[in-house]
Amino acid sequence: MHLLNLGILAHVDAGKTSLTERLLHAAGVTDEIGSVDAGSTRTDTLALERRRGITIKSAVVSFPLDTVTVNLIDTPGHPDFIAEVERVLGVLDGAVLVVSAVEGVQAQTRVLMRTLRRLRIPTLVFVNKIDRRGAGDRAVLDEMARRLAVPLVAMGTAAAPGTPAARFVPGLGPSALDTLTDHDDGLLSAYVDGRVTAGRLRAALARQTRRALVHPVYFGSAITGAGVPELIDGIERLLPTAGGDPDGPLSGTVFKVERGPAGEKVAYARIFSGTLRVRDRVPFGAAREEGRVTALTVFDRGADSRQDGAAAGRIARVWGLGGIRIGDALGAPGQAYEHHFAPPSLETVVVPGPGTGRRSLHLALTQLAEQDPLIGVRHDGVRGETAVSLYGEVQKEVVQATLAEEYGLDVTFRETTTLCVERLTGTGHAVEFNKRDGNPFLATVGLRADPAPPGSGVGFRLEVELGSMPYAFFKAVEDTVRETLGQGPHGWQVPDCTVTMTHSGYSPRQSHAHQGFDKSMSSTGYDFRGLTPLVLTEALRRAGTRVYEPVHRFRLEAPADTLGALLPVLARLGAVPERTGARDRACVLEGAVPAARVHELEQRLPGLTRGEGELETAFDHYAPVTRGPVPERPRTDHNPLDRKEYLLNVTRRVGD
């Protein structure tokens, strides 16, 4: 039977987990439909998820249809847990985007659809909650067409929306033909000649859906089951199934890592090619480390079962790969793991409570970061503090509860601060020569730092011969460059630049007669790791850097008569309205606001708008800090900005 790895995505509270439960019940996997409110769903298995009624971790569950077995991946809807969504996207064959018929298109809906389109993931849209008061079908469809700006094909209409008797009435309307002919000249010619049959229209719809050119839209209710049979039919007929040769070379991607009962790592992997088997020795990750698979399970009929192997197309849980990390390739390297969403823009220091040791806390946070690579753990050895980067306040509460429930650690947090970045304003070059000008390291390193476009990342280049010194020394320089760029002159990460090695040199291995290797006269990786931060920091200082802060796009809808009170507050918060519009008796403002002021705006909005204001925000870009003093971040390294202090901390050869 064919396989389909299907993601369910949505804004928070759109009914995504309820739809998952309805699909499992319709497929005969469960006898009763789980309830989010009752905490009885199959995919929200964490106690914290059941208590809060939200999805925090992605979960996989399988169910059979007539011609395809679906591995369904339920993902979080809350924007604080966007990292869980990000890692799932690379393993999907198709997706269902859930939109509420009451709330309509929300900020996360737009973020998700933009990403699905960019990755060309075939996607169906399910407009949920048509049985709720205030639900609409045509109005929601018009809003999706306007605000999502993607080609949509309504697969029918909703009858009696907004009532418990609401149901889905299938049938393609005339607009479907208009949408499909935009991408199919042959269909357009057939339409002009009057030769379009229902079969040809359905074939064009399936073909264009599988190419992610159009998105079929279904209306229904996960609670009553309305529209769900038609959605299941669309999943089976319109979405592409998994490919891959089970006899080819092994290639897979790890999209989730969790800890088992004994603390062992368990990796969730999508197999794209070949077959992964128990007892196989498998290379993984960038370092091509090898591990031996000790056990694996595959998903089947709502559960996962032990198997001897997992073939191409499968999702497997894998034991035995101790050093595995999210994003690692199994076997032959596949497509590189990419970040599709903005990194966290907030940071907070975790403060251990009574009875919580700093070492235990740091270990627990490190393990949490293994499961969520966008949670950056930053340890300050000088101050004995550990900070974590986050997306929002809800995520902070979840981290606190997880530390308490899973690790028995009591913690609090300091005030959340905004994470800025530094960008180069010019080009800088610096060089230190072996045994010259007070250089205590047996190494020559020259580096040039050039600015790179935003989003391009860090590039490392060579202007010296690769054979001019052992490769391990070049690797030590490159690794240290990337680590050092985590803290620019103002203490913030330098995410986008190109660093070129312009000079290299070393002291060859020295030995005395009948004696071994003399470290005091021979270069080691330590010399290059110690010298590189001094050289690179000087190059950055000469290039100059500017601090940029994260900026969110906002959309604010409020009663028109509250605009006079809103605008002065927006101005004080640094928000810049760029577009205004009217919707019924409400005013709609769209613009940009510094991320650091979003939380205050959220808190003040109800009082300014009689509780009727609605605010949507999402990260958009970084912008230069123009108000107030330049923000500085305390350093957690040995501070290469201060040469004397750095050398005192790093080497004992000062003065040699």
PDB file of N, CA, C and O in Angstrom, residues 621-649:
ATOM      1  N   HIS A 621      11.599  41.470  10.244  1.00  0.00           N
ATOM      2  CA  HIS A 621      12.974  41.781   9.844  1.00  0.00           C
ATOM      3  C   HIS A 621      13.721  42.386  11.025  1.00  0.00           C
ATOM      4  O   HIS A 621      13.139  42.641  12.089  1.00  0.00           O
ATOM      5  N   TYR A 622      15.012  42.602  10.848  1.00  0.00           N
ATOM      6  CA  TYR A 622      15.828  43.339  11.812  1.00  0.00           C
ATOM      7  C   TYR A 622      16.061  44.743  11.272  1.00  0.00           C
ATOM      8  O   TYR A 622      16.265  44.935  10.065  1.00  0.00           O
ATOM      9  N   ALA A 623      16.050  45.712  12.162  1.00  0.00           N
ATOM     10  CA  ALA A 623      16.264  47.108  11.766  1.00  0.00           C
ATOM     11  C   ALA A 623      17.277  47.744  12.716  1.00  0.00           C
ATOM     12  O   ALA A 623      17.365  47.364  13.898  1.00  0.00           O
ATOM     13  N   PRO A 624      18.064  48.722  12.247  1.00  0.00           N
ATOM     14  CA  PRO A 624      19.050  49.372  13.129  1.00  0.00           C
ATOM     15  C   PRO A 624      18.388  50.005  14.347  1.00  0.00           C
ATOM     16  O   PRO A 624      17.289  50.567  14.253  1.00  0.00           O
ATOM     17  N   VAL A 625      19.041  49.888  15.482  1.00  0.00           N
ATOM     18  CA  VAL A 625      18.552  50.539  16.696  1.00  0.00           C
ATOM     19  C   VAL A 625      18.788  52.044  16.554  1.00  0.00           C
ATOM     20  O   VAL A 625      19.917  52.489  16.357  1.00  0.00           O
ATOM     21  N   THR A 626      17.714  52.802  16.628  1.00  0.00           N
ATOM     22  CA  THR A 626      17.828  54.256  16.440  1.00  0.00           C
ATOM     23  C   THR A 626      17.401  55.047  17.662  1.00  0.00           C
ATOM     24  O   THR A 626      17.640  56.252  17.719  1.00  0.00           O
ATOM     25  N   ARG A 627      16.773  54.376  18.637  1.00  0.00           N
ATOM     26  CA  ARG A 627      16.277  55.078  19.822  1.00  0.00           C
ATOM     27  C   ARG A 627      17.071  54.643  21.042  1.00  0.00           C
ATOM     28  O   ARG A 627      17.289  53.462  21.267  1.00  0.00           O
ATOM     29  N   GLY A 628      17.519  55.618  21.838  1.00  0.00           N
ATOM     30  CA  GLY A 628      18.201  55.312  23.077  1.00  0.00           C
ATOM     31  C   GLY A 628      19.619  54.823  22.858  1.00  0.00           C
ATOM     32  O   GLY A 628      20.125  54.791  21.737  1.00  0.00           O
ATOM     33  N   PRO A 629      20.279  54.399  23.939  1.00  0.00           N
ATOM     34  CA  PRO A 629      21.657  53.918  23.837  1.00  0.00           C
ATOM     35  C   PRO A 629      21.733  52.589  23.089  1.00  0.00           C
ATOM     36  O   PRO A 629      20.767  51.830  23.043  1.00  0.00           O
ATOM     37  N   VAL A 630      22.888  52.299  22.512  1.00  0.00           N
ATOM     38  CA  VAL A 630      23.098  51.036  21.810  1.00  0.00           C
ATOM     39  C   VAL A 630      23.068  49.898  22.829  1.00  0.00           C
ATOM     40  O   VAL A 630      23.837  49.913  23.801  1.00  0.00           O
ATOM     41  N   PRO A 631      22.189  48.931  22.664  1.00  0.00           N
ATOM     42  CA  PRO A 631      22.119  47.832  23.648  1.00  0.00           C
ATOM     43  C   PRO A 631      23.382  46.971  23.616  1.00  0.00           C
ATOM     44  O   PRO A 631      23.880  46.618  22.547  1.00  0.00           O
ATOM     45  N   GLU A 632      23.891  46.658  24.796  1.00  0.00           N
ATOM     46  CA  GLU A 632      25.066  45.803  24.940  1.00  0.00           C
ATOM     47  C   GLU A 632      24.652  44.506  25.628  1.00  0.00           C
ATOM     48  O   GLU A 632      23.778  44.496  26.498  1.00  0.00           O
ATOM     49  N   ARG A 633      25.309  43.431  25.268  1.00  0.00           N
ATOM     50  CA  ARG A 633      25.023  42.131  25.875  1.00  0.00           C
ATOM     51  C   ARG A 633      26.258  41.663  26.624  1.00  0.00           C
ATOM     52  O   ARG A 633      27.361  41.646  26.054  1.00  0.00           O
ATOM     53  N   PRO A 634      26.116  41.289  27.894  1.00  0.00           N
ATOM     54  CA  PRO A 634      27.285  40.819  28.649  1.00  0.00           C
ATOM     55  C   PRO A 634      27.943  39.619  27.969  1.00  0.00           C
ATOM     56  O   PRO A 634      27.262  38.698  27.514  1.00  0.00           O
ATOM     57  N   ARG A 635      29.248  39.635  27.895  1.00  0.00           N
ATOM     58  CA  ARG A 635      29.978  38.549  27.232  1.00  0.00           C
ATOM     59  C   ARG A 635      30.065  37.327  28.142  1.00  0.00           C
ATOM     60  O   ARG A 635      30.132  37.444  29.363  1.00  0.00           O
ATOM     61  N   THR A 636      30.086  36.163  27.498  1.00  0.00           N
ATOM     62  CA  THR A 636      30.235  34.921  28.254  1.00  0.00           C
ATOM     63  C   THR A 636      31.525  34.191  27.894  1.00  0.00           C
ATOM     64  O   THR A 636      31.758  33.084  28.366  1.00  0.00           O
ATOM     65  N   ASP A 637      32.366  34.827  27.043  1.00  0.00           N
ATOM     66  CA  ASP A 637      33.633  34.190  26.670  1.00  0.00           C
ATOM     67  C   ASP A 637      34.773  34.832  27.464  1.00  0.00           C
ATOM     68  O   ASP A 637      34.543  35.533  28.461  1.00  0.00           O
ATOM     69  N   HIS A 638      36.001  34.616  27.012  1.00  0.00           N
ATOM     70  CA  HIS A 638      37.160  35.178  27.709  1.00  0.00           C
ATOM     71  C   HIS A 638      37.492  36.589  27.239  1.00  0.00           C
ATOM     72  O   HIS A 638      38.566  37.111  27.532  1.00  0.00           O
ATOM     73  N   ASN A 639      36.551  37.219  26.518  1.00  0.00           N
ATOM     74  CA  ASN A 639      36.629  38.618  26.101  1.00  0.00           C
ATOM     75  C   ASN A 639      37.881  38.943  25.288  1.00  0.00           C
ATOM     76  O   ASN A 639      38.806  39.610  25.770  1.00  0.00           O
ATOM     77  N   PRO A 640      37.914  38.534  24.031  1.00  0.00           N
ATOM     78  CA  PRO A 640      39.066  38.869  23.179  1.00  0.00           C
ATOM     79  C   PRO A 640      39.162  40.362  22.849  1.00  0.00           C
ATOM     80  O   PRO A 640      40.147  40.800  22.254  1.00  0.00           O
ATOM     81  N   LEU A 641      38.142  41.146  23.237  1.00  0.00           N
ATOM     82  CA  LEU A 641      38.235  42.604  23.060  1.00  0.00           C
ATOM     83  C   LEU A 641      39.315  43.205  23.952  1.00  0.00           C
ATOM     84  O   LEU A 641      39.866  44.261  23.658  1.00  0.00           O
ATOM     85  N   ASP A 642      39.602  42.533  25.055  1.00  0.00           N
ATOM     86  CA  ASP A 642      40.642  42.967  25.991  1.00  0.00           C
ATOM     87  C   ASP A 642      41.784  41.956  25.900  1.00  0.00           C
ATOM     88  O   ASP A 642      41.735  40.890  26.499  1.00  0.00           O
ATOM     89  N   ARG A 643      42.820  42.300  25.127  1.00  0.00           N
ATOM     90  CA  ARG A 643      43.892  41.340  24.835  1.00  0.00           C
ATOM     91  C   ARG A 643      44.558  40.816  26.095  1.00  0.00           C
ATOM     92  O   ARG A 643      44.783  39.611  26.246  1.00  0.00           O
ATOM     93  N   LYS A 644      44.863  41.719  27.026  1.00  0.00           N
ATOM     94  CA  LYS A 644      45.569  41.299  28.233  1.00  0.00           C
ATOM     95  C   LYS A 644      44.724  40.331  29.047  1.00  0.00           C
ATOM     96  O   LYS A 644      45.205  39.275  29.485  1.00  0.00           O
ATOM     97  N   GLU A 645      43.443  40.690  29.240  1.00  0.00           N
ATOM     98  CA  GLU A 645      42.559  39.818  30.016  1.00  0.00           C
ATOM     99  C   GLU A 645      42.386  38.478  29.319  1.00  0.00           C
ATOM    100  O   GLU A 645      42.405  37.419  29.947  1.00  0.00           O
ATOM    101  N   TYR A 646      42.227  38.507  28.008  1.00  0.00           N
ATOM    102  CA  TYR A 646      42.023  37.287  27.248  1.00  0.00           C
ATOM    103  C   TYR A 646      43.218  36.343  27.397  1.00  0.00           C
ATOM    104  O   TYR A 646      43.063  35.152  27.684  1.00  0.00           O
ATOM    105  N   LEU A 647      44.440  36.880  27.222  1.00  0.00           N
ATOM    106  CA  LEU A 647      45.626  36.038  27.300  1.00  0.00           C
ATOM    107  C   LEU A 647      45.833  35.487  28.702  1.00  0.00           C
ATOM    108  O   LEU A 647      46.266  34.349  28.880  1.00  0.00           O
ATOM    109  N   LEU A 648      45.501  36.271  29.702  1.00  0.00           N
ATOM    110  CA  LEU A 648      45.632  35.777  31.073  1.00  0.00           C
ATOM    111  C   LEU A 648      44.703  34.590  31.317  1.00  0.00           C
ATOM    112  O   LEU A 648      45.037  33.661  32.059  1.00  0.00           O
ATOM    113  N   ASN A 649      43.532  34.617  30.671  1.00  0.00           N
ATOM    114  CA  ASN A 649      42.557  33.549  30.876  1.00  0.00           C
ATOM    115  C   ASN A 649      42.815  32.330  30.002  1.00  0.00           C
ATOM    116  O   ASN A 649      42.483  31.205  30.382  1.00  0.00           O
TER     117      ASN A 649
END
